[in-house]
CSV table of C-alpha atoms and ligand atoms in Angstrom, one decimal:
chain,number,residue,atom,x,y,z
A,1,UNK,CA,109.4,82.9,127.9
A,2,UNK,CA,111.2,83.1,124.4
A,3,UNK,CA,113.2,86.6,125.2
A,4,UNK,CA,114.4,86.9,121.3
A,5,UNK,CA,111.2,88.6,120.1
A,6,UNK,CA,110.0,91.2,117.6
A,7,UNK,CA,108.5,94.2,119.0
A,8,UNK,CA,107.1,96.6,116.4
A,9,UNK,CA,109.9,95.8,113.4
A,10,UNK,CA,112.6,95.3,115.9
A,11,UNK,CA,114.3,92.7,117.1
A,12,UNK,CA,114.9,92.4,121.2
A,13,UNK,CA,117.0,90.4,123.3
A,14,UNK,CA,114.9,90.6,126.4
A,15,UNK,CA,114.3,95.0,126.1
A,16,UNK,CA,118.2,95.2,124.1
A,17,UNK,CA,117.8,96.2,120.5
A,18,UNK,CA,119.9,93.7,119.0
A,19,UNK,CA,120.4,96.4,115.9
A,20,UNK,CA,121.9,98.9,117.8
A,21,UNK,CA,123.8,95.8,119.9
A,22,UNK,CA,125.4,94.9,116.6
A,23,UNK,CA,126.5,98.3,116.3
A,24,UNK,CA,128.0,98.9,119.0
A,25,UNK,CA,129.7,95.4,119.5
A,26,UNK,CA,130.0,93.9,115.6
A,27,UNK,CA,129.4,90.9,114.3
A,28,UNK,CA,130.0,88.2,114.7
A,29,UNK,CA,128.4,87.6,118.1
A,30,UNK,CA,127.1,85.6,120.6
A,31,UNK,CA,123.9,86.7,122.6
A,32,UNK,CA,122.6,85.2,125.6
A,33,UNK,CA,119.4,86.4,127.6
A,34,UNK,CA,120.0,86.2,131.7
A,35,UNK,CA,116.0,86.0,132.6
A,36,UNK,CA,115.8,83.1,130.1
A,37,UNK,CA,119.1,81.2,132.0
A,38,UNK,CA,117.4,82.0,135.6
A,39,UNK,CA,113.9,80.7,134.4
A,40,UNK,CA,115.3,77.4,132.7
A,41,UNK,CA,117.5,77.0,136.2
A,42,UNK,CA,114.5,77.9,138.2
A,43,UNK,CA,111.6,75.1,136.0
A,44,UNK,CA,114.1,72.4,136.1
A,45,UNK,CA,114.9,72.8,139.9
A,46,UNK,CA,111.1,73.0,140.3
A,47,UNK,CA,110.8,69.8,138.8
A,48,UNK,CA,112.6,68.2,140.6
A,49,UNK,CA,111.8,69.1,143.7
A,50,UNK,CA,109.5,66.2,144.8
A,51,UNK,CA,112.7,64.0,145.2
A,52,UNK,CA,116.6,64.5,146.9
A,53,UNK,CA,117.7,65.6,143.3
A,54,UNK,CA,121.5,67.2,142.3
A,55,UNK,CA,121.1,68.4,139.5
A,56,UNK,CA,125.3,69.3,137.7
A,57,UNK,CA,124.9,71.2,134.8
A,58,UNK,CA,127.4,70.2,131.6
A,59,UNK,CA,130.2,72.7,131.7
A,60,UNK,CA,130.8,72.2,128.0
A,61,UNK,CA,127.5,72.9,126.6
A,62,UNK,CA,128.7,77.0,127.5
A,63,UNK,CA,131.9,77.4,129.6
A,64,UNK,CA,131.4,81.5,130.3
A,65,UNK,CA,132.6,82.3,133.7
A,66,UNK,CA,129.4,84.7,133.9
A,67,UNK,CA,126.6,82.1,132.6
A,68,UNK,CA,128.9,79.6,134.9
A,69,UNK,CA,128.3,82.1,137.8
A,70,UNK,CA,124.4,82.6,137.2
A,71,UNK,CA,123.7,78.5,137.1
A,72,UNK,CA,125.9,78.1,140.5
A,73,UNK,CA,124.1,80.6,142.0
A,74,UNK,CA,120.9,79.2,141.5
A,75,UNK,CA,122.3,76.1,143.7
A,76,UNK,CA,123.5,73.8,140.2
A,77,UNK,CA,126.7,72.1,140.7
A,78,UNK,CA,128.8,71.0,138.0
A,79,UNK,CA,129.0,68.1,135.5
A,80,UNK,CA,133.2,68.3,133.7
A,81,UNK,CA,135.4,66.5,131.3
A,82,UNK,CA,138.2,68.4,131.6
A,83,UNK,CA,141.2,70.1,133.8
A,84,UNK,CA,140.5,72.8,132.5
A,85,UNK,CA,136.4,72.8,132.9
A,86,UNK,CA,137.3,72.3,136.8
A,87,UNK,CA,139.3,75.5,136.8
A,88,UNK,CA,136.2,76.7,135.3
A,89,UNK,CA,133.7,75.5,138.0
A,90,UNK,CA,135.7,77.2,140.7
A,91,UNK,CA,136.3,79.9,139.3
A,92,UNK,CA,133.0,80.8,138.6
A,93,UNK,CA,132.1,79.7,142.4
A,94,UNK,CA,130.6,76.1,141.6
A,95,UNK,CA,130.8,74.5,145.3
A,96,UNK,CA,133.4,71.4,145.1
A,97,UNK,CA,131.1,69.2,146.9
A,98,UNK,CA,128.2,69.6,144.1
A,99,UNK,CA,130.8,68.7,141.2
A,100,UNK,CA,131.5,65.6,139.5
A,101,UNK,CA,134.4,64.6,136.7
A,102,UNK,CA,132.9,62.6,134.0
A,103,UNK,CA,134.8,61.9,130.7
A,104,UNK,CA,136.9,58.7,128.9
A,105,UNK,CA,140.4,60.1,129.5
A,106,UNK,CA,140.6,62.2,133.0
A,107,UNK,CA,144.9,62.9,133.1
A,108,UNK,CA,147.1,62.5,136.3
A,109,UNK,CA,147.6,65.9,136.7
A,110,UNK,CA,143.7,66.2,136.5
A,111,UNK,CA,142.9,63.8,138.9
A,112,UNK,CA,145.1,65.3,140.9
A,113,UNK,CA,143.6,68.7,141.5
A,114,UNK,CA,140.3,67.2,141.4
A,115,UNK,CA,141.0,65.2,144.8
A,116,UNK,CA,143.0,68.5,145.8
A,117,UNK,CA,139.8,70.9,145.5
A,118,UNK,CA,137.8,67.4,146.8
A,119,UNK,CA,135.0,67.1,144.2
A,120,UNK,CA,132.0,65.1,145.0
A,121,UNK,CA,132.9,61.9,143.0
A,122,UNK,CA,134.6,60.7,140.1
A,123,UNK,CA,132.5,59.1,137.4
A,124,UNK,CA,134.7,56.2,136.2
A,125,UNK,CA,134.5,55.3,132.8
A,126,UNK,CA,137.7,52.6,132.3
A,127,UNK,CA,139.2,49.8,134.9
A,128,UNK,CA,142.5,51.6,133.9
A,129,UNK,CA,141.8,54.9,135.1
A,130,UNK,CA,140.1,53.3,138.7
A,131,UNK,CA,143.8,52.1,139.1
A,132,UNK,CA,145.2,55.9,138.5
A,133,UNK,CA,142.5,57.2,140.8
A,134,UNK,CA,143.4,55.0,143.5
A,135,UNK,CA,146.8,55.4,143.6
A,136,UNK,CA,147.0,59.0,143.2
A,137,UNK,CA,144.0,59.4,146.3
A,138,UNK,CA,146.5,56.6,148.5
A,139,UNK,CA,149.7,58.9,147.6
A,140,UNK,CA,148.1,62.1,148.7
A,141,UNK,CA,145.8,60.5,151.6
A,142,UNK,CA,142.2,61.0,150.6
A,143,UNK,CA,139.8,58.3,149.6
A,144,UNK,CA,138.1,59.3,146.1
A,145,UNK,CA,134.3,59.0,146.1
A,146,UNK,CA,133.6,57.3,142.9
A,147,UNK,CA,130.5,56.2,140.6
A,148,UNK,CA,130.8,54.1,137.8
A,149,UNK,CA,129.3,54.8,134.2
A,150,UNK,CA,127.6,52.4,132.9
A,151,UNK,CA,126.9,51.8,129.3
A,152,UNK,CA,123.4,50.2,129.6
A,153,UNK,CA,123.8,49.6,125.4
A,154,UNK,CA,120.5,51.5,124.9
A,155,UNK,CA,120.2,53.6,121.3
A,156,UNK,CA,119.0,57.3,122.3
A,157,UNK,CA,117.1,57.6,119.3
A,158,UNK,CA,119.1,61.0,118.5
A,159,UNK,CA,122.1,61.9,116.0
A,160,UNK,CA,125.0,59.4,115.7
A,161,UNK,CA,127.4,61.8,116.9
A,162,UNK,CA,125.8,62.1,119.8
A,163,UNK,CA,124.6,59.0,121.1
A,164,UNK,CA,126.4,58.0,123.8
A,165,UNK,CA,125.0,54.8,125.3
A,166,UNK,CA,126.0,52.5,122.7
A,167,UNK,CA,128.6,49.3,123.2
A,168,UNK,CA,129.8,50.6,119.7
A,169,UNK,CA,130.8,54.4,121.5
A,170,UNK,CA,133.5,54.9,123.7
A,171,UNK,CA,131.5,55.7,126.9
A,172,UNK,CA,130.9,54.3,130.4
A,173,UNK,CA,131.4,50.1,131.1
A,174,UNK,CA,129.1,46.9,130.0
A,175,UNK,CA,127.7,45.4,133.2
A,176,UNK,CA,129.5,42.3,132.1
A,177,UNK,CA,132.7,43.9,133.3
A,178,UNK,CA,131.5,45.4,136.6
A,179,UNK,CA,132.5,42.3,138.6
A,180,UNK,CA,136.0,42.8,138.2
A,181,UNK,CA,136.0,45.9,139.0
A,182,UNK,CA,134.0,45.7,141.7
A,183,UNK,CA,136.8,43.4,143.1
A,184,UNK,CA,139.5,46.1,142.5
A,185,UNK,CA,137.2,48.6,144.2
A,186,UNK,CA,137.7,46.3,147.3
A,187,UNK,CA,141.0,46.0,146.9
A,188,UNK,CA,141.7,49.7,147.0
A,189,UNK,CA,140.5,51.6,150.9
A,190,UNK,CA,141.5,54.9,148.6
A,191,UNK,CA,138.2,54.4,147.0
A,192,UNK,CA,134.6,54.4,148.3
A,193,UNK,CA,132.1,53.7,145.6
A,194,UNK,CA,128.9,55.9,146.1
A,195,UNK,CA,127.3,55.5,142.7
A,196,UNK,CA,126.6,54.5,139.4
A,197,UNK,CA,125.6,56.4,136.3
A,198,UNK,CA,125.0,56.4,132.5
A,199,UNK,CA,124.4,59.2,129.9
A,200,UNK,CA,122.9,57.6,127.2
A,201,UNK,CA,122.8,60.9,124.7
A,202,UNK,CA,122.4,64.1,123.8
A,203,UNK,CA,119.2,66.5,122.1
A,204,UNK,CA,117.2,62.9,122.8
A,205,UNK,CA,113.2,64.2,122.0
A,206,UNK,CA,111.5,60.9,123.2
A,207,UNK,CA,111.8,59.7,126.9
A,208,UNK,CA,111.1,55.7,126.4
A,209,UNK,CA,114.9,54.9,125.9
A,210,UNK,CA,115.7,57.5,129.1
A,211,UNK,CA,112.8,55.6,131.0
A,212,UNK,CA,114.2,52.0,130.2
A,213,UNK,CA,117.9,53.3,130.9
A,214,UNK,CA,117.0,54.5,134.4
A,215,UNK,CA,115.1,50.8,134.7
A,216,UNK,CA,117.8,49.4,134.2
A,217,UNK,CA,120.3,51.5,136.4
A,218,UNK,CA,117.8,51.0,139.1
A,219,UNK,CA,117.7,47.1,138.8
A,220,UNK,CA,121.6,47.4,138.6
A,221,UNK,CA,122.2,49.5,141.7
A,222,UNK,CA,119.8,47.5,143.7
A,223,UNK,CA,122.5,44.3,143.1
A,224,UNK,CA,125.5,46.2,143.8
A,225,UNK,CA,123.8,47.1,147.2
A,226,UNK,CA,123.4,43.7,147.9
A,227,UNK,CA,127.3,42.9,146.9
A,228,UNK,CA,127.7,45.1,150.1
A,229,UNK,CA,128.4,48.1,148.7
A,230,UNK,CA,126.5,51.4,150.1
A,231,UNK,CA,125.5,53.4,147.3
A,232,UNK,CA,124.3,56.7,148.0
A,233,UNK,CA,123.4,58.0,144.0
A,234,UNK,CA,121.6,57.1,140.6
A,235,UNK,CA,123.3,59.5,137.9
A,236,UNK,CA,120.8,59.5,135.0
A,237,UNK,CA,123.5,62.3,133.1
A,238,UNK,CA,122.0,65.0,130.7
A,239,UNK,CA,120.9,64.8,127.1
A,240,UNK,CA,116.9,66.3,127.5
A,241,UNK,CA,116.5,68.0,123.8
A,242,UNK,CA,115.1,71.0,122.9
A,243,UNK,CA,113.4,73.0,119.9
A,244,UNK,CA,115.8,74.2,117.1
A,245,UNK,CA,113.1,73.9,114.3
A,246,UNK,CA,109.8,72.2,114.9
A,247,UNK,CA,110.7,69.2,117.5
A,248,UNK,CA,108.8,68.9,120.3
A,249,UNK,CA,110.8,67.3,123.2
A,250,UNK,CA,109.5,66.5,126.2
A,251,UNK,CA,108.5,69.0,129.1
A,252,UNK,CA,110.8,69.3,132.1
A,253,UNK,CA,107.9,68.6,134.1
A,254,UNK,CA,107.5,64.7,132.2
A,255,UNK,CA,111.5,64.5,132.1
A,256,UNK,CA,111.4,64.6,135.7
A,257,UNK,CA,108.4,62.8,136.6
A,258,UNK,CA,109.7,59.7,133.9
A,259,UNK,CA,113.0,59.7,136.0
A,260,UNK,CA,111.8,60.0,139.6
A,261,UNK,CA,109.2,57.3,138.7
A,262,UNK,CA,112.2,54.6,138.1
A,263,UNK,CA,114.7,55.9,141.0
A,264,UNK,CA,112.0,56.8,143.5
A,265,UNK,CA,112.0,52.7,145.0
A,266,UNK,CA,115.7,52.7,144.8
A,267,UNK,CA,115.6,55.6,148.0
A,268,UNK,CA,118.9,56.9,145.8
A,269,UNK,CA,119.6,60.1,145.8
A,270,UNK,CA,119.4,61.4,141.7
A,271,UNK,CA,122.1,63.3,140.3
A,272,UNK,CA,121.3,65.2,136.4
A,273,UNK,CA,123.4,66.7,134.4
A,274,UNK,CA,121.6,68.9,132.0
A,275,UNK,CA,123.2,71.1,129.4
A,276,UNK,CA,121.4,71.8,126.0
A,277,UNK,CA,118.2,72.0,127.8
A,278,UNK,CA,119.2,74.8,130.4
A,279,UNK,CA,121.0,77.1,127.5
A,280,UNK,CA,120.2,75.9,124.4
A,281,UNK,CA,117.7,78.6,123.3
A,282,UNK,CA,119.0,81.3,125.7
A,283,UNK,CA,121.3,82.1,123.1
A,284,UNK,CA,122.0,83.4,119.6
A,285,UNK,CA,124.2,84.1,117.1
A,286,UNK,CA,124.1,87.7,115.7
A,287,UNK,CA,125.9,88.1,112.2
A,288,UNK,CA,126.0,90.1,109.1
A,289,UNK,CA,125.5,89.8,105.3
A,290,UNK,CA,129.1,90.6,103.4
A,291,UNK,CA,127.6,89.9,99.9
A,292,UNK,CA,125.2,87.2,98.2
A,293,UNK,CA,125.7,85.8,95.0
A,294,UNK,CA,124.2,83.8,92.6
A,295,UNK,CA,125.3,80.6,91.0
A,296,UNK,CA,123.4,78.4,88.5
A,297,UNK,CA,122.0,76.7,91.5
A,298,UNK,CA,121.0,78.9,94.1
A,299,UNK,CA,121.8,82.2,96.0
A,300,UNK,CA,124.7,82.0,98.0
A,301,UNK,CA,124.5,84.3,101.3
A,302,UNK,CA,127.5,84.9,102.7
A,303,UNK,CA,128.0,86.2,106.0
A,304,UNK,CA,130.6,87.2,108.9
A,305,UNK,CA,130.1,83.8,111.0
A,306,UNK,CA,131.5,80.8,110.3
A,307,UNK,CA,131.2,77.2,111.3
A,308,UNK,CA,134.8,78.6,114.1
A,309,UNK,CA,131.8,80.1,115.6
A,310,UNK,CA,129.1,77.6,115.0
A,311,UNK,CA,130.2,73.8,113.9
A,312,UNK,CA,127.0,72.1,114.8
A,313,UNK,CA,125.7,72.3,111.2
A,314,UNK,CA,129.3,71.1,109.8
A,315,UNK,CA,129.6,68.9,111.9
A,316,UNK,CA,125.8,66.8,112.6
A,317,UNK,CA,124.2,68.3,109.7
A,318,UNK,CA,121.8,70.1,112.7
A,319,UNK,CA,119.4,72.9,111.5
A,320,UNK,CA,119.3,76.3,113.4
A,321,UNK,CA,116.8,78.3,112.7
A,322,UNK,CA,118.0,81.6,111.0
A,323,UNK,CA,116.3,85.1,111.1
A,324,UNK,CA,117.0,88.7,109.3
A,325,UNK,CA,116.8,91.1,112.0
A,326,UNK,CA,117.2,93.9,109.4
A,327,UNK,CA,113.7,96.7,108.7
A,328,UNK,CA,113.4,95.8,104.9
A,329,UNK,CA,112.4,92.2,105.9
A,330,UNK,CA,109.4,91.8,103.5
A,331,UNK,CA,111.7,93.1,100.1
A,332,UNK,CA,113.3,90.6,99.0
A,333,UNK,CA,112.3,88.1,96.7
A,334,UNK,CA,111.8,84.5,98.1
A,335,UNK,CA,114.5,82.6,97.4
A,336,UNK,CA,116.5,79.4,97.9
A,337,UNK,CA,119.6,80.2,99.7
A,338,UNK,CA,122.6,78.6,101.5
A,339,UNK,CA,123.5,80.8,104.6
A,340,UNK,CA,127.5,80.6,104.2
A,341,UNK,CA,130.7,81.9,105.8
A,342,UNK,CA,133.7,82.6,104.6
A,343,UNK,CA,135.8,79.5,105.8
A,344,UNK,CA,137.5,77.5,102.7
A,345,UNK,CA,135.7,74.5,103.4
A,346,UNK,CA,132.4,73.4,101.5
A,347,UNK,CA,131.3,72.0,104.8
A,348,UNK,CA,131.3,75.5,106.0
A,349,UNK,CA,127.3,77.0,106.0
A,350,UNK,CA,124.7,77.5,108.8
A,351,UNK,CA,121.9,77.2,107.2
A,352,UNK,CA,121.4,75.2,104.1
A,353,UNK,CA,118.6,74.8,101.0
A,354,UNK,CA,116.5,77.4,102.6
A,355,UNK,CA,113.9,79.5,101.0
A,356,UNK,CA,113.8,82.8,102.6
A,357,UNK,CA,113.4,86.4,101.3
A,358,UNK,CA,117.0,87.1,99.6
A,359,UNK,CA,119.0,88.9,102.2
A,360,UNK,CA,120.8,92.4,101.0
A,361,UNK,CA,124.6,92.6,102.4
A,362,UNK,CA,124.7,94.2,105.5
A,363,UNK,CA,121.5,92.8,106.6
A,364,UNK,CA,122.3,91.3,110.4
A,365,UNK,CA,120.9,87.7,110.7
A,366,UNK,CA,120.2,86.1,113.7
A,367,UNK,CA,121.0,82.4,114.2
A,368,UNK,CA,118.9,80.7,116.8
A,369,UNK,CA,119.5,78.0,119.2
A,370,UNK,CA,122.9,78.9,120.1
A,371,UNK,CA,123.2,78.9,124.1
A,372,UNK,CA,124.6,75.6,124.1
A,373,UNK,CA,127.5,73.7,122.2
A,374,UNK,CA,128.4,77.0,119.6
A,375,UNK,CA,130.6,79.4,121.9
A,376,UNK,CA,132.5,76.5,123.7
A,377,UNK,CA,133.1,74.5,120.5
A,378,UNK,CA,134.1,77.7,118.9
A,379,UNK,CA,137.6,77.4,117.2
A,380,UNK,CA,140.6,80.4,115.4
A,381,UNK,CA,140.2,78.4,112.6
A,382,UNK,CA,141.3,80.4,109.5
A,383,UNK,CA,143.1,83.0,111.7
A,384,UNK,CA,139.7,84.1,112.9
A,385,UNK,CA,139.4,85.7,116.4
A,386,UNK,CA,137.0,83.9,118.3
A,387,UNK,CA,133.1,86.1,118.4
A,388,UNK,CA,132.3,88.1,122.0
A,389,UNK,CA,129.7,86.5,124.2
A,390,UNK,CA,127.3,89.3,125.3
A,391,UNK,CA,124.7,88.5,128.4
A,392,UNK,CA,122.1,90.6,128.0
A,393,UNK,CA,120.2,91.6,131.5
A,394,UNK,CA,116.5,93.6,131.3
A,395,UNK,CA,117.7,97.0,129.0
A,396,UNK,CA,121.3,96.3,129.8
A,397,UNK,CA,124.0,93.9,129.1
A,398,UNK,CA,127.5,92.9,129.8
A,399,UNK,CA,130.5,91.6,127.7
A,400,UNK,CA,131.0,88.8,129.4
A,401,UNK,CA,133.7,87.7,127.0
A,402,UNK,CA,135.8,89.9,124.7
A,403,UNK,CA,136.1,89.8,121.0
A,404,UNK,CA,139.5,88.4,121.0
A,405,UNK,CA,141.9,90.9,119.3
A,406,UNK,CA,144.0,89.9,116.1
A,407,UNK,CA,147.2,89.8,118.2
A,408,UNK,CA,145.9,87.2,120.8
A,409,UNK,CA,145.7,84.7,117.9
A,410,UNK,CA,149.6,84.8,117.5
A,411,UNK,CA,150.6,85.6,120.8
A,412,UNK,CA,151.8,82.4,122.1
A,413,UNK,CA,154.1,82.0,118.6
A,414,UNK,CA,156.4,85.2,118.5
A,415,UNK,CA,158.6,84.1,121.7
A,416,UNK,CA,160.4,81.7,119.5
A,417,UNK,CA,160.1,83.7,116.0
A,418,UNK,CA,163.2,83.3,114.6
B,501,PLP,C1,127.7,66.3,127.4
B,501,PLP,C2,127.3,65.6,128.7
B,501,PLP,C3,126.1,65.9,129.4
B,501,PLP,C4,125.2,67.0,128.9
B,501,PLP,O1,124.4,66.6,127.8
B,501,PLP,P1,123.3,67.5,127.2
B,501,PLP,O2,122.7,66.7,126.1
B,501,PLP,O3,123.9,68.8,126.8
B,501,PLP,O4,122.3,67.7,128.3
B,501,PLP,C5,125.9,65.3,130.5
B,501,PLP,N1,126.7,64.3,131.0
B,501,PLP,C6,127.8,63.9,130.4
B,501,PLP,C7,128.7,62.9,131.0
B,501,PLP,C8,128.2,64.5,129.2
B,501,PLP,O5,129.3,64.2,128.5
């Protein structure tokens, strides 16, 4: 299923020769393979399809209006945190009634064009922001369908960054509190509670804390149907993890099977919202050696991509898996190596302490695992244009985003240059 593959001495992207794609597009850039999206789509669907399952797929972990397009199609809805990621959705044809606004902070004008373009439900993550939603959906006559994320205080076993399930992160409510809101729900005929939810964590490679979490949710939602309210949904969120080196996370097949198991007596309806695991490793990172050099340490290989175009090393110390793509692979002499770019910022590498044939400049690399979480964190950082996203389709391919040009960068500054 792996579409990045070496045929003969070449490198493919499905049957794209990712030399002559460098070529033609430069480097830095992102590749994605379109058979590996629609087969990840296609498992996880098939999964699920034992029980009434939504599944909303995180519209950070890759934002492109064409990958956006391709997981709509195959009948995903969307999972956002932003304005911005609703725009997004639409855009890219996401139906309104299969998409739900999660996220710590959701804006008035945000909420606001959420209950415009009538999204399936609000995920409610503070008491505070309940208040805005109500009022807003009273002023403009619609009730608000809303779920409330709970934060079940269970430790996803994954990087600190990333766990999300913690009293100690930001995220969701403490059951202690629910009461209270559950008495402002009442309050407010604006609002019709439908669900509750948690996302515990992201890139998790062990199901027990999952399992427990949906336990939990289960035994929760079964006494706020007794308080009288009609719940409809179980939201178990995202956060199934994949391979970047030599993990081995669980198979969709016991991802799904663990969560049906705990929801199944509840007779909910289950709502998912994967992300890493449906583009993870659809993806890559095509760059190219600008020079190597040596210090009284180690080799230094510097290259065109940076941590604007990849952070997840800089910023979880995460491994991605990095591969010359260039014929001359077996010359050079193992060696240990720090795969830089040219940011000035120590912090700035992709691949660290690794002992690999020493690359020649202008060698192209390929940097694995990065579908998910490297194009939509990318930033200009260093006045660096942000890398084209290329979706590569059987022997063809389409720019589905533009290198963006040198001007673009400054654009938005010269209409009040003194
Ligand atoms: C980020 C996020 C997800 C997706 O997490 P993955 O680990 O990429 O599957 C799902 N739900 C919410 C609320 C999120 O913030």
């Amino acid at each position: 299923m792996d579409q990045f593959k070496v045929t003969g001495d070449r490198y493919f992207c499905e049957n794209v020769d990712l030399t002559k794609l460098a070529k033609i597009e430069g480097t830095p850039a992102y590749v994605y393979s379109k058979s590996m999206l629609r087969a990840h789509c296609e498992n996880l669907l098939a999964a699920f399809k034992s029980y009434p399952t939504q599944a909303c797929f995180a519209v950070k972990a890759l934002s492109n209006l064409s990958v956006l397009r391709e997981i709509f199609a195959c009948g995903l809805g969307a999972d956002l945190v932003s304005g911005g990621e609703l725009e997004r959705a639409l855009m890219a044809g996401a139906p309104s009634d299969k998409i739900v606004f999660s996220g710590v902070g959701k804006q008035v004008h945000e909420i606001k064009r959420a209950l415009e373009a009538n999204i399936m439900m609000f995920n409610i993550e503070s008491p505070y922001e309940l208040d805005m939603i109500a009022q807003l959906a009273e002023s403009s006559g619609k009730t608000a369908a809303i779920s409330i994320r709970v934060n079940p205080n269970i430790d996803a076993q994954t990087n600190a960054k990333i766990t999300t399930g913690l009293y100690s992160t930001k995220f969701g409510l403490a059951e202690g509190d629910l009461p209270e809101l559950f008495e402002a729900i009442r309050r407010r005929p604006s609002l019709k509670l439908i669900g509750l939810g948690c996302h515990i964590g992201s890139q998790m490679l062990d199901l027990n804390p999952l399992r427990d979490a949906a336990r939990q949710m289960a035994k929760l939602c079964h006494s706020v149907r007794q308080l009288g309210f009609d719940l409809k949904h179980l939201n178990m969120g995202g956060g199934l993890g994949i391979r970047y080196r030599n993990e081995d996370p669980p198979s969709v097949s016991d991802y799904a099977a663990a969560l049906i198991k705990e929801v199944k007596p509840t007779g909910l309806s289950l709502i998912i919202e994967p992300g890493r695991s449906l583009v993870g490793n659809i993806g890559v990172l095509l760059t190219r050696v600008i020079n190597v050099k040596k210090t009284p340490d180690r080799h230094f290989v510097v290259v065109d991509a940076a941590m604007n175009d990849l952070v997840r090393p800089t910023l979880y110390e995460s491994y991605h898996s990095i591969e010359n793509v260039a014929d001359n692979l077996t010359t050079g002499v193992p060696s240990l190596c720090d795969i830089v770019g040219p940011i000035c910022e120590s912090g700035d590498y992709l691949g660290k302490d690794r002992m690999i044939p020493l690359p020649s400049p202008g060698d192209l690399l390929m940097v694995r695992g990065c579908g998910a979480y490297a194009a939509s964190m990318a930033s200009q950082y260093n006045s660096r244009p942000r890398a084209p996203e290329l979706l590569v389709s059987g022997t063809n391919y389409q720019v589905a985003r533009k290198r963006e040009s040198l001007q673009s960068l400054w654009a938005e500054e010269l209409a009040n240059l003194d």
